[in-house]
Coordinates of C-alpha atoms in Angstrom, one line a residue:
Chain J
M247 CA -7.9 17.6 12.3
T248 CA -9.8 20.8 11.9
R249 CA -9.5 23.0 8.8
D250 CA -11.2 26.2 8.2
S251 CA -11.9 25.4 4.6
L252 CA -11.6 21.8 3.3
E253 CA -12.2 23.0 -0.2
E254 CA -9.3 25.4 -0.2
D255 CA -6.9 22.9 1.1
L256 CA -7.6 20.0 -1.2
E257 CA -4.2 19.0 -2.5
P258 CA -3.1 18.9 -5.3
P259 CA -5.6 20.3 -7.9
P260 CA -7.1 18.0 -10.6
G261 CA -5.1 18.0 -13.7
T262 CA -1.9 17.5 -11.8
T263 CA -2.6 14.1 -10.3
P264 CA -3.4 10.9 -12.1
A265 CA -7.1 10.3 -13.0
V266 CA -8.6 7.2 -11.7
I267 CA -10.7 5.5 -14.4
L268 CA -13.2 2.8 -13.3
V269 CA -14.5 0.9 -16.3
E270 CA -18.1 -0.3 -15.9
P271 CA -18.1 -0.4 -12.1
Q272 CA -21.1 -2.2 -10.7
L273 CA -21.4 -1.6 -7.0
A274 CA -22.1 1.8 -5.4
E275 CA -20.1 0.7 -2.4
N276 CA -17.0 0.1 -4.5
I277 CA -17.3 3.5 -6.2
G278 CA -17.8 5.2 -2.8
M279 CA -14.9 3.4 -1.2
T280 CA -12.8 4.3 -4.3
A281 CA -13.6 8.0 -3.8
R282 CA -12.6 7.7 -0.1
A283 CA -9.4 5.8 -0.9
M284 CA -8.5 8.5 -3.5
A285 CA -9.2 11.3 -1.0
N286 CA -7.0 9.5 1.6
F287 CA -4.0 10.0 -0.7
G288 CA -4.8 13.3 -2.4
L289 CA -6.3 12.0 -5.7
S290 CA -9.4 13.8 -6.8
E291 CA -10.1 13.1 -10.5
L292 CA -12.5 10.1 -10.8
R293 CA -13.8 9.0 -14.3
L294 CA -16.5 6.5 -14.6
V295 CA -17.0 4.6 -17.9
N296 CA -20.5 3.4 -18.4
P297 CA -21.3 2.6 -14.7
K298 CA -23.7 -0.4 -14.5
N299 CA -27.2 0.6 -13.7
G300 CA -26.5 4.3 -14.2
W301 CA -25.2 7.2 -12.3
P302 CA -25.4 8.5 -9.6
K303 CA -26.0 5.4 -7.7
K304 CA -27.9 5.0 -4.5
G305 CA -25.6 4.5 -1.5
V306 CA -22.5 5.7 -3.1
R307 CA -22.2 8.9 -0.9
E308 CA -22.6 6.8 2.2
A309 CA -19.8 4.5 1.1
A310 CA -17.6 7.5 0.3
S311 CA -17.7 8.4 4.0
G312 CA -17.2 12.1 3.4
A313 CA -15.2 12.0 0.3
T314 CA -18.1 13.6 -1.6
H315 CA -15.9 16.2 -3.3
V316 CA -14.5 13.4 -5.4
L317 CA -17.9 12.0 -6.2
D318 CA -19.3 15.5 -7.0
R319 CA -16.5 16.0 -9.6
A320 CA -16.7 12.6 -11.1
T321 CA -17.2 12.5 -14.8
V322 CA -19.1 9.8 -16.7
Y323 CA -18.0 8.6 -20.2
P324 CA -19.7 6.3 -22.6
T325 CA -16.5 4.5 -23.7
V326 CA -13.0 3.8 -22.4
E327 CA -11.6 5.7 -25.5
A328 CA -13.5 8.8 -24.5
A329 CA -12.4 8.6 -20.9
L330 CA -8.7 8.3 -22.0
A331 CA -8.9 10.8 -24.9
D332 CA -7.0 13.7 -23.2
L333 CA -4.5 11.6 -21.3
T334 CA -0.9 11.2 -22.5
F335 CA 0.2 8.3 -20.2
V336 CA -2.1 5.5 -19.2
L337 CA -1.6 2.5 -17.0
A338 CA -3.9 -0.5 -16.9
T339 CA -4.3 -2.6 -13.7
T340 CA -4.8 -6.3 -14.3
A341 CA -4.4 -9.4 -12.2
R342 CA -3.5 -11.7 -15.0
E343 CA -1.0 -12.0 -17.9
R344 CA -2.4 -10.7 -21.2
G345 CA 0.3 -11.8 -23.6
Q346 CA 0.7 -8.1 -24.5
M347 CA 4.2 -6.8 -25.0
K348 CA 3.9 -4.1 -22.4
R349 CA 6.0 -3.1 -19.5
V350 CA 4.6 -4.6 -16.3
F351 CA 5.0 -2.5 -13.1
S352 CA 4.4 -3.1 -9.5
P353 CA 2.3 -0.3 -8.0
E354 CA 5.4 1.3 -6.6
D355 CA 7.3 1.2 -9.9
G356 CA 4.3 2.2 -11.9
M357 CA 3.8 5.3 -9.8
A358 CA 7.5 6.1 -9.9
A359 CA 7.3 5.9 -13.7
L360 CA 4.3 8.3 -13.6
A361 CA 5.8 10.7 -11.1
G362 CA 8.9 10.8 -13.3
Q363 CA 6.9 12.4 -16.1
P364 CA 5.3 15.4 -14.4
G365 CA 4.3 17.1 -17.6
R366 CA 2.1 14.3 -18.7
R367 CA -1.6 13.9 -18.0
A368 CA -1.8 10.4 -16.6
G369 CA -4.5 8.0 -15.7
V370 CA -4.8 4.6 -14.2
M371 CA -7.6 2.2 -15.4
F372 CA -9.4 -0.3 -13.2
G373 CA -11.6 -3.0 -14.6
R374 CA -15.0 -4.4 -13.7
E375 CA -15.4 -6.1 -10.3
R376 CA -15.7 -9.6 -11.7
V377 CA -13.9 -9.7 -15.0
G378 CA -11.5 -6.7 -15.0
L379 CA -10.5 -5.0 -18.2
S380 CA -10.8 -6.6 -21.6
N381 CA -7.7 -7.3 -23.7
D382 CA -8.7 -4.5 -26.0
E383 CA -9.0 -2.1 -23.1
V384 CA -5.6 -3.1 -21.8
S385 CA -4.3 -2.5 -25.2
L386 CA -5.1 1.2 -24.9
A387 CA -2.6 1.6 -22.1
D388 CA 1.2 2.4 -22.2
A389 CA 2.0 -0.1 -19.5
I390 CA 0.5 -2.5 -16.9
I391 CA 0.3 -2.4 -13.2
T392 CA -0.2 -5.7 -11.3
F393 CA -0.2 -6.3 -7.6
P394 CA 2.1 -8.4 -5.5
V395 CA -0.7 -10.5 -4.0
S396 CA -0.6 -14.0 -2.6
P397 CA -1.1 -16.6 -5.3
D398 CA -3.5 -18.4 -3.0
F399 CA -5.9 -15.5 -2.8
P400 CA -5.1 -13.0 -5.6
S401 CA -8.6 -11.4 -5.9
L402 CA -8.2 -7.7 -4.8
N403 CA -11.3 -5.7 -4.2
L404 CA -11.7 -2.7 -6.6
A405 CA -11.4 0.0 -4.0
Q406 CA -8.5 -1.8 -2.4
A407 CA -6.6 -1.8 -5.7
V408 CA -7.3 1.9 -6.0
L409 CA -6.1 2.4 -2.5
L410 CA -2.7 0.8 -3.2
V411 CA -2.2 2.9 -6.3
G412 CA -3.1 6.0 -4.4
Y413 CA -0.8 5.1 -1.6
E414 CA 2.1 4.5 -3.9
W415 CA 1.3 7.6 -5.9
R416 CA 1.6 9.6 -2.7
R417 CA 4.9 8.0 -1.9
A418 CA 6.3 8.4 -5.4
S419 CA 5.3 12.0 -5.5
G420 CA 7.1 12.9 -2.3
R421 CA 4.0 13.7 -0.3
A422 CA 4.0 10.7 2.0
S423 CA 4.9 12.5 5.2
L424 CA 3.4 11.0 8.3
P425 CA 0.8 13.0 10.2
F426 CA 3.0 12.9 13.3
T427 CA 6.3 11.5 14.3
G428 CA 7.8 9.8 17.3
E429 CA 10.1 12.6 18.1
M430 CA 10.9 12.5 21.8
L431 CA 9.5 15.5 23.6
S432 CA 12.5 15.4 25.9
P433 CA 16.1 15.1 24.9
P434 CA 18.0 11.9 25.6
A435 CA 19.3 11.6 29.1
T436 CA 23.0 12.3 29.7
R437 CA 25.2 9.6 30.9
G438 CA 25.6 11.5 34.1
A439 CA 21.9 11.5 34.8
L440 CA 21.7 7.8 34.1
V441 CA 24.6 7.0 36.4
A442 CA 22.9 9.0 39.1
L443 CA 19.7 7.0 38.5
F444 CA 21.6 3.7 38.7
G445 CA 22.9 4.9 42.1
T446 CA 19.5 5.8 43.4
L447 CA 18.0 2.5 42.3
E448 CA 20.8 0.4 43.7
A449 CA 20.6 2.2 47.0
V450 CA 16.8 1.5 47.2
L451 CA 17.4 -2.2 46.4
D452 CA 20.3 -2.3 48.9
G453 CA 17.9 -0.9 51.5
A454 CA 15.3 -3.5 50.6
G455 CA 17.8 -6.3 50.9
F456 CA 17.3 -7.4 47.3
Y457 CA 20.9 -8.3 46.4
P458 CA 22.6 -11.4 47.8
P459 CA 26.1 -9.9 48.6
E460 CA 28.0 -12.6 46.5
K461 CA 25.8 -11.9 43.4
R462 CA 25.5 -8.1 43.8
G463 CA 28.0 -7.2 41.1
G464 CA 26.5 -9.2 38.3
M465 CA 22.9 -8.4 39.2
V466 CA 23.7 -4.6 39.2
R467 CA 25.3 -4.9 35.8
N468 CA 22.3 -6.8 34.4
M469 CA 19.9 -4.3 35.7
R470 CA 21.9 -1.4 34.3
D471 CA 21.7 -3.2 30.9
M472 CA 17.9 -3.3 31.2
L473 CA 17.9 0.4 31.9
H474 CA 20.2 1.2 29.0
R475 CA 17.8 -0.7 26.6
M476 CA 15.1 1.8 27.6
A477 CA 17.1 4.6 25.9
M478 CA 15.7 7.0 28.5
T479 CA 15.1 10.7 28.0
E480 CA 15.8 13.4 30.6
Q481 CA 12.2 13.4 31.5
D482 CA 12.1 9.6 31.8
V483 CA 15.0 9.8 34.3
R484 CA 13.3 12.5 36.3
T485 CA 10.1 10.4 36.5
F486 CA 12.0 7.3 37.5
Q487 CA 14.0 9.3 40.2
G488 CA 10.7 10.7 41.5
A489 CA 9.2 7.2 41.7
L490 CA 12.3 5.9 43.6
R491 CA 12.1 8.9 46.0
A492 CA 8.4 8.0 46.8
V493 CA 9.3 4.3 47.3
T494 CA 12.2 5.3 49.6
R495 CA 9.9 7.5 51.7
A496 CA 7.4 4.6 52.0
M497 CA 10.1 2.0 53.0
K498 CA 10.6 1.1 56.6
P499 CA 13.8 2.7 58.0
P500 CA 16.8 0.3 57.6
K501 CA 17.5 -1.8 60.6
T502 CA 20.5 -0.6 62.6
D503 CA 22.5 -2.3 65.3
G504 CA 20.9 0.0 67.8
E505 CA 17.3 -1.4 67.2
Chain L
M7 CA -5.3 -19.4 -11.1
T8 CA -6.3 -22.9 -10.4
R9 CA -4.9 -24.9 -7.5
D10 CA -5.6 -28.5 -6.6
S11 CA -5.9 -27.7 -2.9
L12 CA -6.2 -24.2 -1.7
E13 CA -5.8 -25.3 1.9
E14 CA -2.5 -27.0 1.3
D15 CA -1.0 -23.9 -0.4
L16 CA -2.0 -21.3 2.2
E17 CA 1.2 -19.5 2.8
P18 CA 2.8 -19.0 5.4
P19 CA 1.3 -20.9 8.4
P20 CA -0.3 -19.0 11.3
G21 CA 2.2 -18.4 14.1
T22 CA 4.8 -17.2 11.6
T23 CA 3.0 -14.1 10.3
P24 CA 1.7 -11.2 12.3
A25 CA -1.7 -11.5 13.9
V26 CA -4.2 -8.8 13.0
I27 CA -6.1 -7.7 16.1
L28 CA -9.3 -5.8 15.6
V29 CA -10.5 -4.1 18.7
E30 CA -14.3 -3.9 19.1
P31 CA -15.0 -3.8 15.4
Q32 CA -18.6 -3.0 14.6
L33 CA -19.4 -3.6 10.9
A34 CA -19.5 -7.1 9.4
E35 CA -18.5 -5.7 6.1
N36 CA -15.2 -4.3 7.6
I37 CA -14.4 -7.6 9.3
G38 CA -15.1 -9.5 6.1
M39 CA -13.1 -7.0 4.0
T40 CA -10.3 -7.3 6.6
A41 CA -10.2 -11.1 6.1
R42 CA -10.1 -10.6 2.4
A43 CA -7.3 -8.0 2.6
M44 CA -5.3 -10.3 4.9
A45 CA -5.7 -13.3 2.5
N46 CA -4.6 -11.1 -0.4
F47 CA -1.2 -10.7 1.2
G48 CA -0.8 -14.0 3.0
L49 CA -1.9 -13.1 6.5
S50 CA -4.2 -15.6 8.2
E51 CA -4.4 -15.0 11.9
L52 CA -7.3 -12.7 12.8
R53 CA -8.1 -11.9 16.4
L54 CA -11.3 -10.0 17.4
V55 CA -11.6 -8.3 20.7
N56 CA -15.2 -8.0 21.9
P57 CA -16.8 -7.5 18.5
K58 CA -19.8 -5.2 18.7
N59 CA -23.1 -7.1 18.6
G60 CA -21.5 -10.5 18.9
W61 CA -19.8 -13.0 16.7
P62 CA -20.2 -14.4 14.1
K63 CA -21.9 -11.5 12.3
K64 CA -24.4 -11.7 9.6
G65 CA -22.9 -10.7 6.2
V66 CA -19.3 -11.1 7.2
R67 CA -18.7 -14.1 5.0
E68 CA -20.1 -12.4 1.9
A69 CA -17.8 -9.4 2.6
A70 CA -14.9 -11.7 2.8
S71 CA -15.5 -12.7 -0.8
G72 CA -14.0 -16.2 -0.4
A73 CA -11.4 -15.5 2.4
T74 CA -13.5 -17.7 4.7
H75 CA -10.4 -19.6 5.9
V76 CA -9.4 -16.5 7.7
L77 CA -12.8 -16.0 9.3
D78 CA -13.1 -19.7 10.2
R79 CA -9.9 -19.5 12.2
A80 CA -10.6 -16.1 13.8
T81 CA -10.4 -16.1 17.5
V82 CA -12.5 -13.9 19.9
Y83 CA -11.1 -12.3 23.1
P84 CA -12.9 -10.5 25.8
T85 CA -10.1 -7.9 26.3
V86 CA -7.2 -6.4 24.4
E87 CA -4.8 -7.7 27.1
A88 CA -6.0 -11.3 26.4
A89 CA -5.7 -10.9 22.7
L90 CA -2.1 -9.8 23.1
A91 CA -1.0 -12.1 25.9
D92 CA 1.1 -14.5 23.8
L93 CA 2.7 -11.9 21.5
T94 CA 6.2 -10.5 22.0
F95 CA 6.1 -7.6 19.6
V96 CA 3.0 -5.4 19.2
L97 CA 2.3 -2.5 17.0
A98 CA -0.7 -0.2 17.4
T99 CA -2.2 1.7 14.4
T100 CA -3.4 5.2 15.1
A101 CA -4.2 8.2 13.0
R102 CA -3.4 10.7 15.7
E103 CA -0.6 11.7 18.1
R104 CA -1.0 10.3 21.5
G105 CA 1.8 12.0 23.4
Q106 CA 3.3 8.6 24.1
M107 CA 7.0 8.3 23.9
K108 CA 6.9 5.5 21.4
R109 CA 8.6 5.0 18.1
V110 CA 6.2 6.0 15.2
F111 CA 6.6 4.0 12.1
S112 CA 5.2 4.3 8.6
P113 CA 3.6 1.0 7.5
E114 CA 6.7 0.2 5.5
D115 CA 9.1 0.9 8.4
G116 CA 6.9 -0.9 10.9
M117 CA 6.7 -4.0 8.8
A118 CA 10.5 -3.8 8.2
A119 CA 11.0 -3.7 12.0
L120 CA 8.7 -6.7 12.4
A121 CA 10.3 -8.7 9.6
G122 CA 13.7 -8.0 11.2
Q123 CA 12.7 -10.0 14.2
P124 CA 11.6 -13.3 12.8
G125 CA 11.6 -15.1 16.1
R126 CA 9.0 -12.9 17.7
R127 CA 5.3 -13.5 17.7
A128 CA 4.0 -10.2 16.4
G129 CA 0.7 -8.5 16.1
V130 CA -0.8 -5.3 14.8
M131 CA -3.7 -3.7 16.6
F132 CA -6.5 -1.8 14.8
G133 CA -9.0 0.3 16.7
R134 CA -12.8 0.8 16.4
E135 CA -14.2 2.3 13.2
R136 CA -15.2 5.6 14.8
V137 CA -12.8 6.3 17.6
G138 CA -9.8 4.0 17.0
L139 CA -7.8 2.7 20.0
S140 CA -7.9 4.2 23.5
N141 CA -4.7 5.7 24.9
D142 CA -4.5 2.8 27.3
E143 CA -4.7 0.3 24.5
V144 CA -2.0 2.1 22.5
S145 CA 0.0 2.0 25.7
L146 CA 0.2 -1.9 25.4
A147 CA 2.1 -1.7 22.2
D148 CA 5.9 -1.5 21.6
A149 CA 5.5 1.1 18.8
I150 CA 3.0 2.9 16.7
I151 CA 2.2 2.7 13.0
T152 CA 0.5 5.6 11.3
F153 CA -0.3 6.2 7.7
P154 CA 0.9 8.8 5.2
V155 CA -2.5 10.1 4.4
S156 CA -3.6 13.4 3.1
P157 CA -4.2 15.9 5.9
D158 CA -7.3 17.0 4.1
F159 CA -8.9 13.5 4.3
P160 CA -7.1 11.4 6.8
S161 CA -9.9 8.9 7.7
L162 CA -8.9 5.5 6.5
N163 CA -11.4 2.7 6.4
L164 CA -10.5 -0.1 8.8
A165 CA -10.0 -2.8 6.1
Q166 CA -8.1 -0.3 4.0
A167 CA -5.7 0.2 6.9
V168 CA -5.3 -3.6 7.3
L169 CA -4.7 -3.8 3.6
L170 CA -1.8 -1.4 3.7
V171 CA -0.2 -3.2 6.6
G172 CA -0.6 -6.6 4.8
Y173 CA 0.8 -5.1 1.6
E174 CA 3.9 -3.8 3.4
W175 CA 4.3 -6.9 5.4
R176 CA 4.4 -8.9 2.2
R177 CA 7.0 -6.5 0.8
A178 CA 9.1 -6.5 3.9
S179 CA 9.1 -10.2 4.2
G180 CA 10.4 -10.7 0.7
R181 CA 7.3 -12.3 -0.7
A182 CA 6.1 -9.4 -3.0
S183 CA 6.8 -11.0 -6.3
L184 CA 4.4 -10.0 -9.0
P185 CA 2.1 -12.7 -10.5
F186 CA 3.6 -12.1 -13.9
T187 CA 6.2 -9.9 -15.4
G188 CA 6.6 -8.0 -18.7
E189 CA 9.3 -10.2 -20.0
M190 CA 9.3 -9.9 -23.8
L191 CA 8.4 -13.2 -25.4
S192 CA 10.8 -12.5 -28.2
P193 CA 14.3 -11.2 -28.0
P194 CA 15.2 -7.6 -28.9
A195 CA 15.7 -7.1 -32.7
T196 CA 19.2 -6.9 -33.9
R197 CA 20.4 -3.7 -35.5
G198 CA 20.7 -5.6 -38.8
A199 CA 17.0 -6.5 -38.7
L200 CA 16.1 -2.9 -37.8
V201 CA 18.1 -1.4 -40.6
A202 CA 16.5 -3.9 -43.1
L203 CA 13.1 -2.8 -41.8
F204 CA 14.1 0.9 -42.3
G205 CA 15.0 0.0 -45.9
T206 CA 11.7 -1.7 -46.6
L207 CA 9.6 1.1 -45.0
E208 CA 11.5 3.8 -46.9
A209 CA 11.1 1.9 -50.2
V210 CA 7.4 1.7 -49.6
L211 CA 7.1 5.4 -48.9
D212 CA 9.4 6.3 -51.8
G213 CA 7.0 4.2 -54.0
A214 CA 4.0 6.1 -52.6
G215 CA 5.7 9.5 -53.3
F216 CA 5.6 10.4 -49.6
Y217 CA 9.0 12.3 -49.3
P218 CA 9.5 15.7 -51.0
P219 CA 13.0 15.1 -52.4
E220 CA 14.6 18.1 -50.7
K221 CA 13.3 17.0 -47.2
R222 CA 13.9 13.3 -47.6
G223 CA 17.0 13.0 -45.5
G224 CA 15.6 14.7 -42.4
M225 CA 12.2 12.9 -42.7
V226 CA 13.9 9.5 -42.9
R227 CA 16.0 10.2 -39.8
N228 CA 12.9 11.4 -37.8
M229 CA 11.0 8.3 -38.7
R230 CA 13.9 6.1 -37.8
D231 CA 14.0 7.8 -34.4
M232 CA 10.3 7.0 -33.9
L233 CA 11.0 3.4 -34.8
H234 CA 14.0 3.3 -32.4
R235 CA 11.7 4.5 -29.6
M236 CA 9.6 1.4 -30.0
A237 CA 12.5 -0.8 -28.9
M238 CA 11.2 -3.6 -31.2
T239 CA 11.6 -7.3 -30.7
E240 CA 12.5 -9.7 -33.4
Q241 CA 8.8 -10.6 -33.6
D242 CA 7.8 -7.0 -33.9
V243 CA 10.2 -6.5 -36.9
R244 CA 8.8 -9.6 -38.6
T245 CA 5.2 -8.4 -38.1
F246 CA 6.1 -5.0 -39.4
Q247 CA 7.9 -6.4 -42.4
G248 CA 4.9 -8.6 -43.1
A249 CA 2.6 -5.6 -43.0
L250 CA 4.8 -3.6 -45.3
R251 CA 4.9 -6.5 -47.8
A252 CA 1.1 -6.6 -47.8
V253 CA 0.9 -2.8 -48.4
T254 CA 3.5 -3.2 -51.2
R255 CA 1.4 -5.8 -52.9
A256 CA -1.7 -3.6 -52.6
M257 CA 0.0 -0.6 -54.0
K258 CA -0.4 0.4 -57.7
P259 CA 2.7 -0.4 -59.7
P260 CA 5.1 2.6 -59.8
K261 CA 4.7 4.8 -62.8
T262 CA 7.5 4.4 -65.3
D263 CA 8.5 6.6 -68.2
G264 CA 7.1 3.8 -70.5
E265 CA 3.5 4.3 -69.2

């Protein structure tokens, strides 16, 4: 889609959406893909705690695939505590049990809990690519989010985890409208229009000698059922009628006794 | 987690889960990340239509990060029609309106539609990285899936789109249990245990001269409210009582008139 000003339309502003906190992320590609995933679902506040090998990283903008507004605004912190200092509700993502007496949410329920407290400055923490968050880091959070992954292959990529949180945030905050819908461009066909179509079709097939006379009744009913399952619109019926008219014109004239 | 045999536990078998069909994918990294995303949510049947620059691709196994069982089983087709030939229910993912009179599903509703027809061999088509599916390819599908992305940044990465479909498939098919839950390891504290704790705490604070006598009643009630909000377990109360005992022992003996 084309917008006059991308900057103007960025929705919603930072400070009203959860911050995404990446703790010691290593790969430029994951940070870039995180920015892209955030932008996909309207998140814009990225916080990086002590990124491995410094910041900015080479290749991160390419991986963000245009979500550079998220990268440009990203803030870097020396410690997790500093990155969380101004937040009032913090969720930690983790793939494994920590033996901590915290609520454990699915992404859906975690984002619902967060969306249910609109006055709070919230953030979601994501750990290092290989080893996740430490127990002490998890201990800084109000609650945990974990993902409903297959036990056979539970290892989610960092940006994929961010994507699921962003997706569920968008849904929980009531912004998950689809870019387009399947609304029919034409209203449903009336029963009268359908019955007229049945008549045209059956006349064509009669003219073509399709129905064995003794089976005609059942075959007609079966074919009407097929047509009902199409749930045709007015336009569909007009198109179908037009096709049948063309076929009728192209058919040889029916044999009569006179020939 | 450790499993004796990964192969044995792969769940569920191909033929019972939707196939993921990538049409002319270009980047090894996207195909590898797609395999990983599929494995994360228990999908295993990957079909590749005419991958750009051939197959197998260099770097694809690294990007799959261990989901090589999906790559090893991937099948390559020369055309979309061939890749769909044995399927009986096909969904096409697309980011934009096509003017086709098809149902348009969110990922959640699309996967619910698919899970509601367990006898059908289903597949979900994903288009090229840059240009998606052609109108003729979309036209081969029963219905469309589109994603509830931000209108400001709608461009989803290919593997990210696959991830969302896999995630919603797992939820729709009733397999989305979390790897662990937040069940408390200790039962909730009884009211009796709590009231005893209040008594201990208030005695310690009385001993420390914390409460101005004229405000004691209100301050005690406020602090009891704070403690109620903790929703303590039996173990929490024992820990707290132990901490208060330690503090009591460390406190100077209360001044008496005799001193």
